[in-house]
Amino acid sequence: MDILHITKDNFDAQVMHASKPVLLDFWASWCGPCRMVAPIVEEIAASREDILVGKVNVDEEMELAARFGIVSIPTLIVIKDGKLTAQAAGYRPRADIEAML
């Protein structure tokens, strides 16, 4: 499944009203640990049909980052049925990320 590019304009429709759990990766292009997590997030997106995966560039979407209190990146969050159910900052191996789901 393709990774969604999440912005403040499509956040409610793509994330809050999604019919599946959503894994969001808050990241920035200059962030080394973000580049380490990116391939893992891409693998999860490609292998899991039961979830949606989105990325939020914190430099472009400061409002969304502030809404979730993102102070460190990468930060991964899971939203199910419009509610935040899990959040983790920093690099995580795939098993840890999938355990959040």
mmCIF file of N, CA, C and O in Angstrom:
data_model
loop_
_atom_site.group_PDB
_atom_site.id
_atom_site.type_symbol
_atom_site.label_atom_id
_atom_site.label_comp_id
_atom_site.label_asym_id
_atom_site.label_seq_id
_atom_site.Cartn_x
_atom_site.Cartn_y
_atom_site.Cartn_z
ATOM 1 N N MET A 1 0.847 -1.179 0.000
ATOM 2 C CA MET A 1 0.000 0.000 0.000
ATOM 3 C C MET A 1 0.891 1.241 0.000
ATOM 4 O O MET A 1 1.942 1.263 0.608
ATOM 5 N N ASP A 2 0.453 2.277 -0.689
ATOM 6 C CA ASP A 2 1.215 3.512 -0.766
ATOM 7 C C ASP A 2 1.202 4.256 0.575
ATOM 8 O O ASP A 2 0.254 4.163 1.339
ATOM 9 N N ILE A 3 2.274 4.992 0.800
ATOM 10 C CA ILE A 3 2.357 5.830 1.998
ATOM 11 C C ILE A 3 1.659 7.157 1.682
ATOM 12 O O ILE A 3 1.902 7.768 0.646
ATOM 13 N N LEU A 4 0.799 7.575 2.584
ATOM 14 C CA LEU A 4 0.051 8.819 2.418
ATOM 15 C C LEU A 4 0.903 10.008 2.839
ATOM 16 O O LEU A 4 1.618 9.938 3.838
ATOM 17 N N HIS A 5 0.813 11.085 2.088
ATOM 18 C CA HIS A 5 1.454 12.350 2.469
ATOM 19 C C HIS A 5 0.406 13.138 3.239
ATOM 20 O O HIS A 5 -0.572 13.620 2.650
ATOM 21 N N ILE A 6 0.577 13.246 4.545
ATOM 22 C CA ILE A 6 -0.426 13.854 5.404
ATOM 23 C C ILE A 6 -0.120 15.334 5.627
ATOM 24 O O ILE A 6 1.005 15.700 5.978
ATOM 25 N N THR A 7 -1.144 16.156 5.419
ATOM 26 C CA THR A 7 -1.048 17.595 5.655
ATOM 27 C C THR A 7 -2.213 18.014 6.547
ATOM 28 O O THR A 7 -3.141 17.228 6.768
ATOM 29 N N LYS A 8 -2.177 19.248 7.007
ATOM 30 C CA LYS A 8 -3.293 19.724 7.831
ATOM 31 C C LYS A 8 -4.592 19.724 7.029
ATOM 32 O O LYS A 8 -5.674 19.581 7.584
ATOM 33 N N ASP A 9 -4.483 19.856 5.712
ATOM 34 C CA ASP A 9 -5.666 19.902 4.862
ATOM 35 C C ASP A 9 -6.337 18.534 4.675
ATOM 36 O O ASP A 9 -7.549 18.465 4.500
ATOM 37 N N ASN A 10 -5.559 17.451 4.681
ATOM 38 C CA ASN A 10 -6.163 16.133 4.477
ATOM 39 C C ASN A 10 -6.165 15.273 5.738
ATOM 40 O O ASN A 10 -6.614 14.135 5.713
ATOM 41 N N PHE A 11 -5.682 15.815 6.848
ATOM 42 C CA PHE A 11 -5.533 15.030 8.077
ATOM 43 C C PHE A 11 -6.851 14.413 8.561
ATOM 44 O O PHE A 11 -6.919 13.222 8.818
ATOM 45 N N ASP A 12 -7.892 15.216 8.671
ATOM 46 C CA ASP A 12 -9.157 14.686 9.193
ATOM 47 C C ASP A 12 -9.705 13.574 8.302
ATOM 48 O O ASP A 12 -10.090 12.514 8.793
ATOM 49 N N ALA A 13 -9.733 13.801 7.008
ATOM 50 C CA ALA A 13 -10.283 12.801 6.092
ATOM 51 C C ALA A 13 -9.430 11.541 6.031
ATOM 52 O O ALA A 13 -9.955 10.420 6.073
ATOM 53 N N GLN A 14 -8.113 11.700 5.954
ATOM 54 C CA GLN A 14 -7.223 10.553 5.778
ATOM 55 C C GLN A 14 -6.918 9.796 7.064
ATOM 56 O O GLN A 14 -6.663 8.599 7.030
ATOM 57 N N VAL A 15 -6.920 10.510 8.197
ATOM 58 C CA VAL A 15 -6.480 9.902 9.457
ATOM 59 C C VAL A 15 -7.627 9.744 10.455
ATOM 60 O O VAL A 15 -7.928 8.647 10.892
ATOM 61 N N MET A 16 -8.264 10.849 10.800
ATOM 62 C CA MET A 16 -9.275 10.798 11.863
ATOM 63 C C MET A 16 -10.521 10.018 11.455
ATOM 64 O O MET A 16 -11.190 9.431 12.296
ATOM 65 N N HIS A 17 -10.839 9.985 10.165
ATOM 66 C CA HIS A 17 -12.020 9.271 9.689
ATOM 67 C C HIS A 17 -11.656 8.001 8.919
ATOM 68 O O HIS A 17 -12.495 7.461 8.193
ATOM 69 N N ALA A 18 -10.441 7.517 9.092
ATOM 70 C CA ALA A 18 -9.992 6.316 8.386
ATOM 71 C C ALA A 18 -10.717 5.083 8.927
ATOM 72 O O ALA A 18 -11.033 4.997 10.110
ATOM 73 N N SER A 19 -10.963 4.143 8.038
ATOM 74 C CA SER A 19 -11.632 2.903 8.437
ATOM 75 C C SER A 19 -10.652 1.879 9.017
ATOM 76 O O SER A 19 -11.065 0.856 9.545
ATOM 77 N N LYS A 20 -9.358 2.171 8.907
ATOM 78 C CA LYS A 20 -8.310 1.287 9.428
ATOM 79 C C LYS A 20 -7.435 2.084 10.397
ATOM 80 O O LYS A 20 -7.401 3.304 10.332
ATOM 81 N N PRO A 21 -6.687 1.384 11.267
ATOM 82 C CA PRO A 21 -5.692 2.093 12.085
ATOM 83 C C PRO A 21 -4.672 2.786 11.184
ATOM 84 O O PRO A 21 -4.365 2.295 10.093
ATOM 85 N N VAL A 22 -4.157 3.921 11.655
ATOM 86 C CA VAL A 22 -3.194 4.705 10.867
ATOM 87 C C VAL A 22 -1.899 4.852 11.656
ATOM 88 O O VAL A 22 -1.908 5.306 12.800
ATOM 89 N N LEU A 23 -0.803 4.464 11.028
ATOM 90 C CA LEU A 23 0.537 4.689 11.577
ATOM 91 C C LEU A 23 1.069 5.959 10.931
ATOM 92 O O LEU A 23 1.165 6.044 9.705
ATOM 93 N N LEU A 24 1.389 6.950 11.753
ATOM 94 C CA LEU A 24 1.942 8.214 11.251
ATOM 95 C C LEU A 24 3.393 8.351 11.662
ATOM 96 O O LEU A 24 3.732 8.137 12.823
ATOM 97 N N ASP A 25 4.218 8.723 10.712
ATOM 98 C CA ASP A 25 5.641 8.967 10.933
ATOM 99 C C ASP A 25 5.879 10.472 10.820
ATOM 100 O O ASP A 25 5.766 11.038 9.732
ATOM 101 N N PHE A 26 6.158 11.117 11.951
ATOM 102 C CA PHE A 26 6.531 12.537 11.954
ATOM 103 C C PHE A 26 8.034 12.598 11.743
ATOM 104 O O PHE A 26 8.800 12.042 12.541
ATOM 105 N N TRP A 27 8.478 13.278 10.689
ATOM 106 C CA TRP A 27 9.879 13.227 10.272
ATOM 107 C C TRP A 27 10.312 14.564 9.670
ATOM 108 O O TRP A 27 9.505 15.459 9.462
ATOM 109 N N ALA A 28 11.609 14.655 9.360
ATOM 110 C CA ALA A 28 12.171 15.788 8.614
ATOM 111 C C ALA A 28 13.332 15.269 7.771
ATOM 112 O O ALA A 28 14.001 14.304 8.151
ATOM 113 N N SER A 29 13.579 15.913 6.655
ATOM 114 C CA SER A 29 14.608 15.448 5.720
ATOM 115 C C SER A 29 16.016 15.527 6.303
ATOM 116 O O SER A 29 16.890 14.750 5.920
ATOM 117 N N TRP A 30 16.258 16.430 7.239
ATOM 118 C CA TRP A 30 17.587 16.615 7.814
ATOM 119 C C TRP A 30 17.860 15.680 8.998
ATOM 120 O O TRP A 30 18.944 15.692 9.573
ATOM 121 N N CYS A 31 16.903 14.859 9.374
ATOM 122 C CA CYS A 31 16.976 14.028 10.580
ATOM 123 C C CYS A 31 17.550 12.646 10.266
ATOM 124 O O CYS A 31 16.927 11.861 9.548
ATOM 125 N N GLY A 32 18.731 12.350 10.805
ATOM 126 C CA GLY A 32 19.380 11.054 10.584
ATOM 127 C C GLY A 32 18.550 9.877 11.055
ATOM 128 O O GLY A 32 18.340 8.918 10.298
ATOM 129 N N PRO A 33 18.082 9.870 12.301
ATOM 130 C CA PRO A 33 17.245 8.754 12.756
ATOM 131 C C PRO A 33 15.963 8.590 11.929
ATOM 132 O O PRO A 33 15.482 7.474 11.755
ATOM 133 N N CYS A 34 15.439 9.701 11.396
ATOM 134 C CA CYS A 34 14.253 9.609 10.524
ATOM 135 C C CYS A 34 14.576 8.799 9.272
ATOM 136 O O CYS A 34 13.767 7.990 8.817
ATOM 137 N N ARG A 35 15.773 9.006 8.722
ATOM 138 C CA ARG A 35 16.196 8.262 7.532
ATOM 139 C C ARG A 35 16.410 6.787 7.858
ATOM 140 O O ARG A 35 16.275 5.936 6.986
ATOM 141 N N MET A 36 16.733 6.478 9.113
ATOM 142 C CA MET A 36 16.897 5.079 9.522
ATOM 143 C C MET A 36 15.541 4.386 9.670
ATOM 144 O O MET A 36 15.408 3.204 9.379
ATOM 145 N N VAL A 37 14.538 5.118 10.135
ATOM 146 C CA VAL A 37 13.198 4.552 10.346
ATOM 147 C C VAL A 37 12.425 4.460 9.027
ATOM 148 O O VAL A 37 11.596 3.565 8.857
ATOM 149 N N ALA A 38 12.696 5.347 8.089
ATOM 150 C CA ALA A 38 11.922 5.424 6.838
ATOM 151 C C ALA A 38 11.797 4.083 6.112
ATOM 152 O O ALA A 38 10.691 3.706 5.726
ATOM 153 N N PRO A 39 12.891 3.317 5.912
ATOM 154 C CA PRO A 39 12.729 2.051 5.193
ATOM 155 C C PRO A 39 11.860 1.038 5.955
ATOM 156 O O PRO A 39 11.147 0.247 5.349
ATOM 157 N N ILE A 40 11.897 1.100 7.274
ATOM 158 C CA ILE A 40 11.068 0.204 8.084
ATOM 159 C C ILE A 40 9.597 0.571 7.907
ATOM 160 O O ILE A 40 8.740 -0.306 7.714
ATOM 161 N N VAL A 41 9.304 1.854 7.949
ATOM 162 C CA VAL A 41 7.931 2.327 7.753
ATOM 163 C C VAL A 41 7.447 1.931 6.355
ATOM 164 O O VAL A 41 6.309 1.492 6.182
ATOM 165 N N GLU A 42 8.323 2.052 5.346
ATOM 166 C CA GLU A 42 7.966 1.669 3.977
ATOM 167 C C GLU A 42 7.690 0.171 3.881
ATOM 168 O O GLU A 42 6.745 -0.245 3.200
ATOM 169 N N GLU A 43 8.492 -0.659 4.566
ATOM 170 C CA GLU A 43 8.259 -2.112 4.576
ATOM 171 C C GLU A 43 6.910 -2.443 5.199
ATOM 172 O O GLU A 43 6.178 -3.294 4.692
ATOM 173 N N ILE A 44 6.604 -1.787 6.300
ATOM 174 C CA ILE A 44 5.324 -2.022 6.977
ATOM 175 C C ILE A 44 4.177 -1.637 6.044
ATOM 176 O O ILE A 44 3.203 -2.381 5.904
ATOM 177 N N ALA A 45 4.295 -0.495 5.389
ATOM 178 C CA ALA A 45 3.244 -0.048 4.467
ATOM 179 C C ALA A 45 3.043 -1.051 3.334
ATOM 180 O O ALA A 45 1.908 -1.326 2.934
ATOM 181 N N ALA A 46 4.136 -1.605 2.831
ATOM 182 C CA ALA A 46 4.056 -2.543 1.705
ATOM 183 C C ALA A 46 3.498 -3.902 2.111
ATOM 184 O O ALA A 46 2.892 -4.590 1.294
ATOM 185 N N SER A 47 3.680 -4.282 3.374
ATOM 186 C CA SER A 47 3.323 -5.640 3.777
ATOM 187 C C SER A 47 2.016 -5.749 4.560
ATOM 188 O O SER A 47 1.531 -6.853 4.782
ATOM 189 N N ARG A 48 1.443 -4.635 4.963
ATOM 190 C CA ARG A 48 0.247 -4.683 5.806
ATOM 191 C C ARG A 48 -0.936 -4.040 5.094
ATOM 192 O O ARG A 48 -0.935 -2.834 4.866
ATOM 193 N N GLU A 49 -1.935 -4.838 4.785
ATOM 194 C CA GLU A 49 -3.159 -4.336 4.153
ATOM 195 C C GLU A 49 -4.164 -3.852 5.191
ATOM 196 O O GLU A 49 -5.123 -3.178 4.847
ATOM 197 N N ASP A 50 -3.932 -4.208 6.462
ATOM 198 C CA ASP A 50 -4.909 -3.919 7.523
ATOM 199 C C ASP A 50 -4.721 -2.546 8.154
ATOM 200 O O ASP A 50 -5.481 -2.170 9.041
ATOM 201 N N ILE A 51 -3.730 -1.791 7.700
ATOM 202 C CA ILE A 51 -3.478 -0.456 8.248
ATOM 203 C C ILE A 51 -3.199 0.526 7.118
ATOM 204 O O ILE A 51 -2.925 0.126 5.987
ATOM 205 N N LEU A 52 -3.252 1.806 7.462
ATOM 206 C CA LEU A 52 -2.794 2.872 6.573
ATOM 207 C C LEU A 52 -1.518 3.448 7.179
ATOM 208 O O LEU A 52 -1.364 3.463 8.400
ATOM 209 N N VAL A 53 -0.623 3.916 6.330
ATOM 210 C CA VAL A 53 0.628 4.500 6.796
ATOM 211 C C VAL A 53 0.767 5.876 6.159
ATOM 212 O O VAL A 53 0.587 6.037 4.954
ATOM 213 N N GLY A 54 1.059 6.865 7.002
ATOM 214 C CA GLY A 54 1.241 8.223 6.511
ATOM 215 C C GLY A 54 2.497 8.850 7.072
ATOM 216 O O GLY A 54 2.990 8.451 8.127
ATOM 217 N N LYS A 55 3.004 9.840 6.349
ATOM 218 C CA LYS A 55 4.178 10.578 6.803
ATOM 219 C C LYS A 55 3.808 12.051 6.921
ATOM 220 O O LYS A 55 3.092 12.584 6.076
ATOM 221 N N VAL A 56 4.313 12.669 7.983
ATOM 222 C CA VAL A 56 4.083 14.087 8.227
ATOM 223 C C VAL A 56 5.444 14.770 8.334
ATOM 224 O O VAL A 56 6.204 14.489 9.265
ATOM 225 N N ASN A 57 5.745 15.650 7.378
ATOM 226 C CA ASN A 57 6.991 16.406 7.417
ATOM 227 C C ASN A 57 6.801 17.549 8.411
ATOM 228 O O ASN A 57 6.004 18.454 8.171
ATOM 229 N N VAL A 58 7.524 17.498 9.525
ATOM 230 C CA VAL A 58 7.316 18.490 10.588
ATOM 231 C C VAL A 58 7.730 19.903 10.179
ATOM 232 O O VAL A 58 7.233 20.869 10.742
ATOM 233 N N ASP A 59 8.630 20.025 9.214
ATOM 234 C CA ASP A 59 9.031 21.350 8.737
ATOM 235 C C ASP A 59 7.908 22.002 7.925
ATOM 236 O O ASP A 59 7.766 23.218 7.922
ATOM 237 N N GLU A 60 7.118 21.189 7.236
ATOM 238 C CA GLU A 60 6.028 21.703 6.411
ATOM 239 C C GLU A 60 4.703 21.758 7.162
ATOM 240 O O GLU A 60 3.819 22.528 6.805
ATOM 241 N N GLU A 61 4.548 20.909 8.174
ATOM 242 C CA GLU A 61 3.268 20.777 8.884
ATOM 243 C C GLU A 61 3.450 21.029 10.381
ATOM 244 O O GLU A 61 3.193 20.171 11.218
ATOM 245 N N MET A 62 3.902 22.237 10.704
ATOM 246 C CA MET A 62 4.162 22.593 12.103
ATOM 247 C C MET A 62 2.893 22.520 12.960
ATOM 248 O O MET A 62 2.955 22.175 14.130
ATOM 249 N N GLU A 63 1.745 22.853 12.369
ATOM 250 C CA GLU A 63 0.484 22.790 13.113
ATOM 251 C C GLU A 63 0.180 21.369 13.587
ATOM 252 O O GLU A 63 -0.230 21.171 14.729
ATOM 253 N N LEU A 64 0.357 20.393 12.702
ATOM 254 C CA LEU A 64 0.107 19.002 13.089
ATOM 255 C C LEU A 64 1.112 18.534 14.135
ATOM 256 O O LEU A 64 0.751 17.830 15.070
ATOM 257 N N ALA A 65 2.370 18.929 13.964
ATOM 258 C CA ALA A 65 3.385 18.561 14.949
ATOM 259 C C ALA A 65 3.026 19.139 16.313
ATOM 260 O O ALA A 65 3.117 18.445 17.337
ATOM 261 N N ALA A 66 2.586 20.373 16.344
ATOM 262 C CA ALA A 66 2.199 21.009 17.610
ATOM 263 C C ALA A 66 0.957 20.344 18.199
ATOM 264 O O ALA A 66 0.866 20.145 19.415
ATOM 265 N N ARG A 67 0.017 19.987 17.343
ATOM 266 C CA ARG A 67 -1.228 19.339 17.797
ATOM 267 C C ARG A 67 -0.944 18.066 18.591
ATOM 268 O O ARG A 67 -1.646 17.745 19.538
ATOM 269 N N PHE A 68 0.113 17.346 18.197
ATOM 270 C CA PHE A 68 0.454 16.098 18.874
ATOM 271 C C PHE A 68 1.639 16.239 19.815
ATOM 272 O O PHE A 68 2.151 15.252 20.323
ATOM 273 N N GLY A 69 2.086 17.461 20.054
ATOM 274 C CA GLY A 69 3.172 17.695 20.997
ATOM 275 C C GLY A 69 4.489 17.067 20.577
ATOM 276 O O GLY A 69 5.260 16.606 21.418
ATOM 277 N N ILE A 70 4.753 17.054 19.279
ATOM 278 C CA ILE A 70 5.976 16.440 18.766
ATOM 279 C C ILE A 70 7.153 17.346 19.105
ATOM 280 O O ILE A 70 7.228 18.481 18.637
ATOM 281 N N VAL A 71 8.062 16.864 19.940
ATOM 282 C CA VAL A 71 9.252 17.628 20.305
ATOM 283 C C VAL A 71 10.530 16.928 19.872
ATOM 284 O O VAL A 71 11.608 17.506 19.909
ATOM 285 N N SER A 72 10.415 15.669 19.471
ATOM 286 C CA SER A 72 11.563 14.883 19.040
ATOM 287 C C SER A 72 11.127 14.062 17.831
ATOM 288 O O SER A 72 10.010 13.558 17.784
ATOM 289 N N ILE A 73 12.029 13.952 16.848
ATOM 290 C CA ILE A 73 11.699 13.140 15.685
ATOM 291 C C ILE A 73 12.796 12.115 15.445
ATOM 292 O O ILE A 73 13.937 12.347 15.855
ATOM 293 N N PRO A 74 12.481 11.011 14.842
ATOM 294 C CA PRO A 74 11.153 10.635 14.391
ATOM 295 C C PRO A 74 10.226 10.325 15.568
ATOM 296 O O PRO A 74 10.675 9.811 16.586
ATOM 297 N N THR A 75 8.965 10.635 15.400
ATOM 298 C CA THR A 75 7.936 10.194 16.335
ATOM 299 C C THR A 75 6.895 9.437 15.527
ATOM 300 O O THR A 75 6.447 9.910 14.485
ATOM 301 N N LEU A 76 6.570 8.258 16.005
ATOM 302 C CA LEU A 76 5.555 7.427 15.378
ATOM 303 C C LEU A 76 4.329 7.418 16.270
ATOM 304 O O LEU A 76 4.456 7.246 17.485
ATOM 305 N N ILE A 77 3.165 7.626 15.676
ATOM 306 C CA ILE A 77 1.932 7.543 16.446
ATOM 307 C C ILE A 77 0.947 6.639 15.710
ATOM 308 O O ILE A 77 1.017 6.483 14.490
ATOM 309 N N VAL A 78 0.057 6.038 16.472
ATOM 310 C CA VAL A 78 -0.998 5.204 15.904
ATOM 311 C C VAL A 78 -2.334 5.814 16.303
ATOM 312 O O VAL A 78 -2.551 6.122 17.478
ATOM 313 N N ILE A 79 -3.203 5.985 15.320
ATOM 314 C CA ILE A 79 -4.544 6.497 15.563
ATOM 315 C C ILE A 79 -5.538 5.441 15.097
ATOM 316 O O ILE A 79 -5.485 4.990 13.947
ATOM 317 N N LYS A 80 -6.402 5.025 16.026
ATOM 318 C CA LYS A 80 -7.462 4.068 15.717
ATOM 319 C C LYS A 80 -8.794 4.705 16.064
ATOM 320 O O LYS A 80 -8.953 5.253 17.157
ATOM 321 N N ASP A 81 -9.727 4.637 15.141
ATOM 322 C CA ASP A 81 -11.064 5.194 15.359
ATOM 323 C C ASP A 81 -11.010 6.651 15.834
ATOM 324 O O ASP A 81 -11.760 7.041 16.726
ATOM 325 N N GLY A 82 -10.074 7.422 15.283
ATOM 326 C CA GLY A 82 -9.968 8.831 15.623
ATOM 327 C C GLY A 82 -9.307 9.123 16.953
ATOM 328 O O GLY A 82 -9.302 10.263 17.397
ATOM 329 N N LYS A 83 -8.720 8.098 17.599
ATOM 330 C CA LYS A 83 -8.088 8.291 18.909
ATOM 331 C C LYS A 83 -6.627 7.857 18.859
ATOM 332 O O LYS A 83 -6.292 6.826 18.284
ATOM 333 N N LEU A 84 -5.775 8.641 19.509
ATOM 334 C CA LEU A 84 -4.366 8.290 19.639
ATOM 335 C C LEU A 84 -4.247 7.088 20.568
ATOM 336 O O LEU A 84 -4.703 7.135 21.705
ATOM 337 N N THR A 85 -3.664 5.992 20.076
ATOM 338 C CA THR A 85 -3.555 4.784 20.892
ATOM 339 C C THR A 85 -2.119 4.413 21.249
ATOM 340 O O THR A 85 -1.904 3.630 22.165
ATOM 341 N N ALA A 86 -1.144 4.969 20.515
ATOM 342 C CA ALA A 86 0.258 4.660 20.809
ATOM 343 C C ALA A 86 1.141 5.772 20.253
ATOM 344 O O ALA A 86 0.806 6.396 19.251
ATOM 345 N N GLN A 87 2.274 5.998 20.937
ATOM 346 C CA GLN A 87 3.219 7.016 20.489
ATOM 347 C C GLN A 87 4.609 6.620 20.965
ATOM 348 O O GLN A 87 4.773 6.187 22.099
ATOM 349 N N ALA A 88 5.598 6.771 20.076
ATOM 350 C CA ALA A 88 6.976 6.463 20.432
ATOM 351 C C ALA A 88 7.910 7.394 19.664
ATOM 352 O O ALA A 88 7.720 7.626 18.475
ATOM 353 N N ALA A 89 8.916 7.925 20.354
ATOM 354 C CA ALA A 89 9.891 8.804 19.726
ATOM 355 C C ALA A 89 11.218 8.087 19.563
ATOM 356 O O ALA A 89 11.568 7.223 20.364
ATOM 357 N N GLY A 90 11.938 8.446 18.513
ATOM 358 C CA GLY A 90 13.253 7.865 18.267
ATOM 359 C C GLY A 90 13.181 6.635 17.391
ATOM 360 O O GLY A 90 12.109 6.151 17.047
ATOM 361 N N TYR A 91 14.358 6.144 17.034
ATOM 362 C CA TYR A 91 14.441 4.952 16.191
ATOM 363 C C TYR A 91 13.833 3.755 16.909
ATOM 364 O O TYR A 91 14.036 3.562 18.113
ATOM 365 N N ARG A 92 13.086 2.955 16.178
ATOM 366 C CA ARG A 92 12.505 1.716 16.700
ATOM 367 C C ARG A 92 12.665 0.626 15.645
ATOM 368 O O ARG A 92 12.473 0.886 14.456
ATOM 369 N N PRO A 93 12.996 -0.612 16.069
ATOM 370 C CA PRO A 93 13.026 -1.702 15.090
ATOM 371 C C PRO A 93 11.600 -2.052 14.664
ATOM 372 O O PRO A 93 10.617 -1.708 15.324
ATOM 373 N N ARG A 94 11.496 -2.770 13.563
ATOM 374 C CA ARG A 94 10.183 -3.098 13.000
ATOM 375 C C ARG A 94 9.264 -3.783 13.994
ATOM 376 O O ARG A 94 8.080 -3.448 14.074
ATOM 377 N N ALA A 95 9.781 -4.726 14.743
ATOM 378 C CA ALA A 95 8.935 -5.462 15.700
ATOM 379 C C ALA A 95 8.309 -4.524 16.714
ATOM 380 O O ALA A 95 7.138 -4.670 17.088
ATOM 381 N N ASP A 96 9.070 -3.542 17.178
ATOM 382 C CA ASP A 96 8.539 -2.566 18.152
ATOM 383 C C ASP A 96 7.453 -1.689 17.522
ATOM 384 O O ASP A 96 6.455 -1.373 18.166
ATOM 385 N N ILE A 97 7.674 -1.297 16.279
ATOM 386 C CA ILE A 97 6.683 -0.462 15.594
ATOM 387 C C ILE A 97 5.404 -1.261 15.369
ATOM 388 O O ILE A 97 4.299 -0.785 15.649
ATOM 389 N N GLU A 98 5.533 -2.497 14.907
ATOM 390 C CA GLU A 98 4.343 -3.307 14.672
ATOM 391 C C GLU A 98 3.616 -3.640 15.965
ATOM 392 O O GLU A 98 2.401 -3.785 15.967
ATOM 393 N N ALA A 99 4.335 -3.721 17.068
ATOM 394 C CA ALA A 99 3.702 -3.982 18.362
ATOM 395 C C ALA A 99 2.796 -2.818 18.771
ATOM 396 O O ALA A 99 1.834 -3.006 19.524
ATOM 397 N N MET A 100 3.090 -1.617 18.281
ATOM 398 C CA MET A 100 2.256 -0.446 18.580
ATOM 399 C C MET A 100 0.873 -0.570 17.920
ATOM 400 O O MET A 100 -0.084 0.015 18.381
ATOM 401 N N LEU A 101 0.828 -1.326 16.837
ATOM 402 C CA LEU A 101 -0.396 -1.445 16.061
ATOM 403 C C LEU A 101 -1.350 -2.422 16.708
ATOM 404 O O LEU A 101 -2.511 -2.454 16.458
#
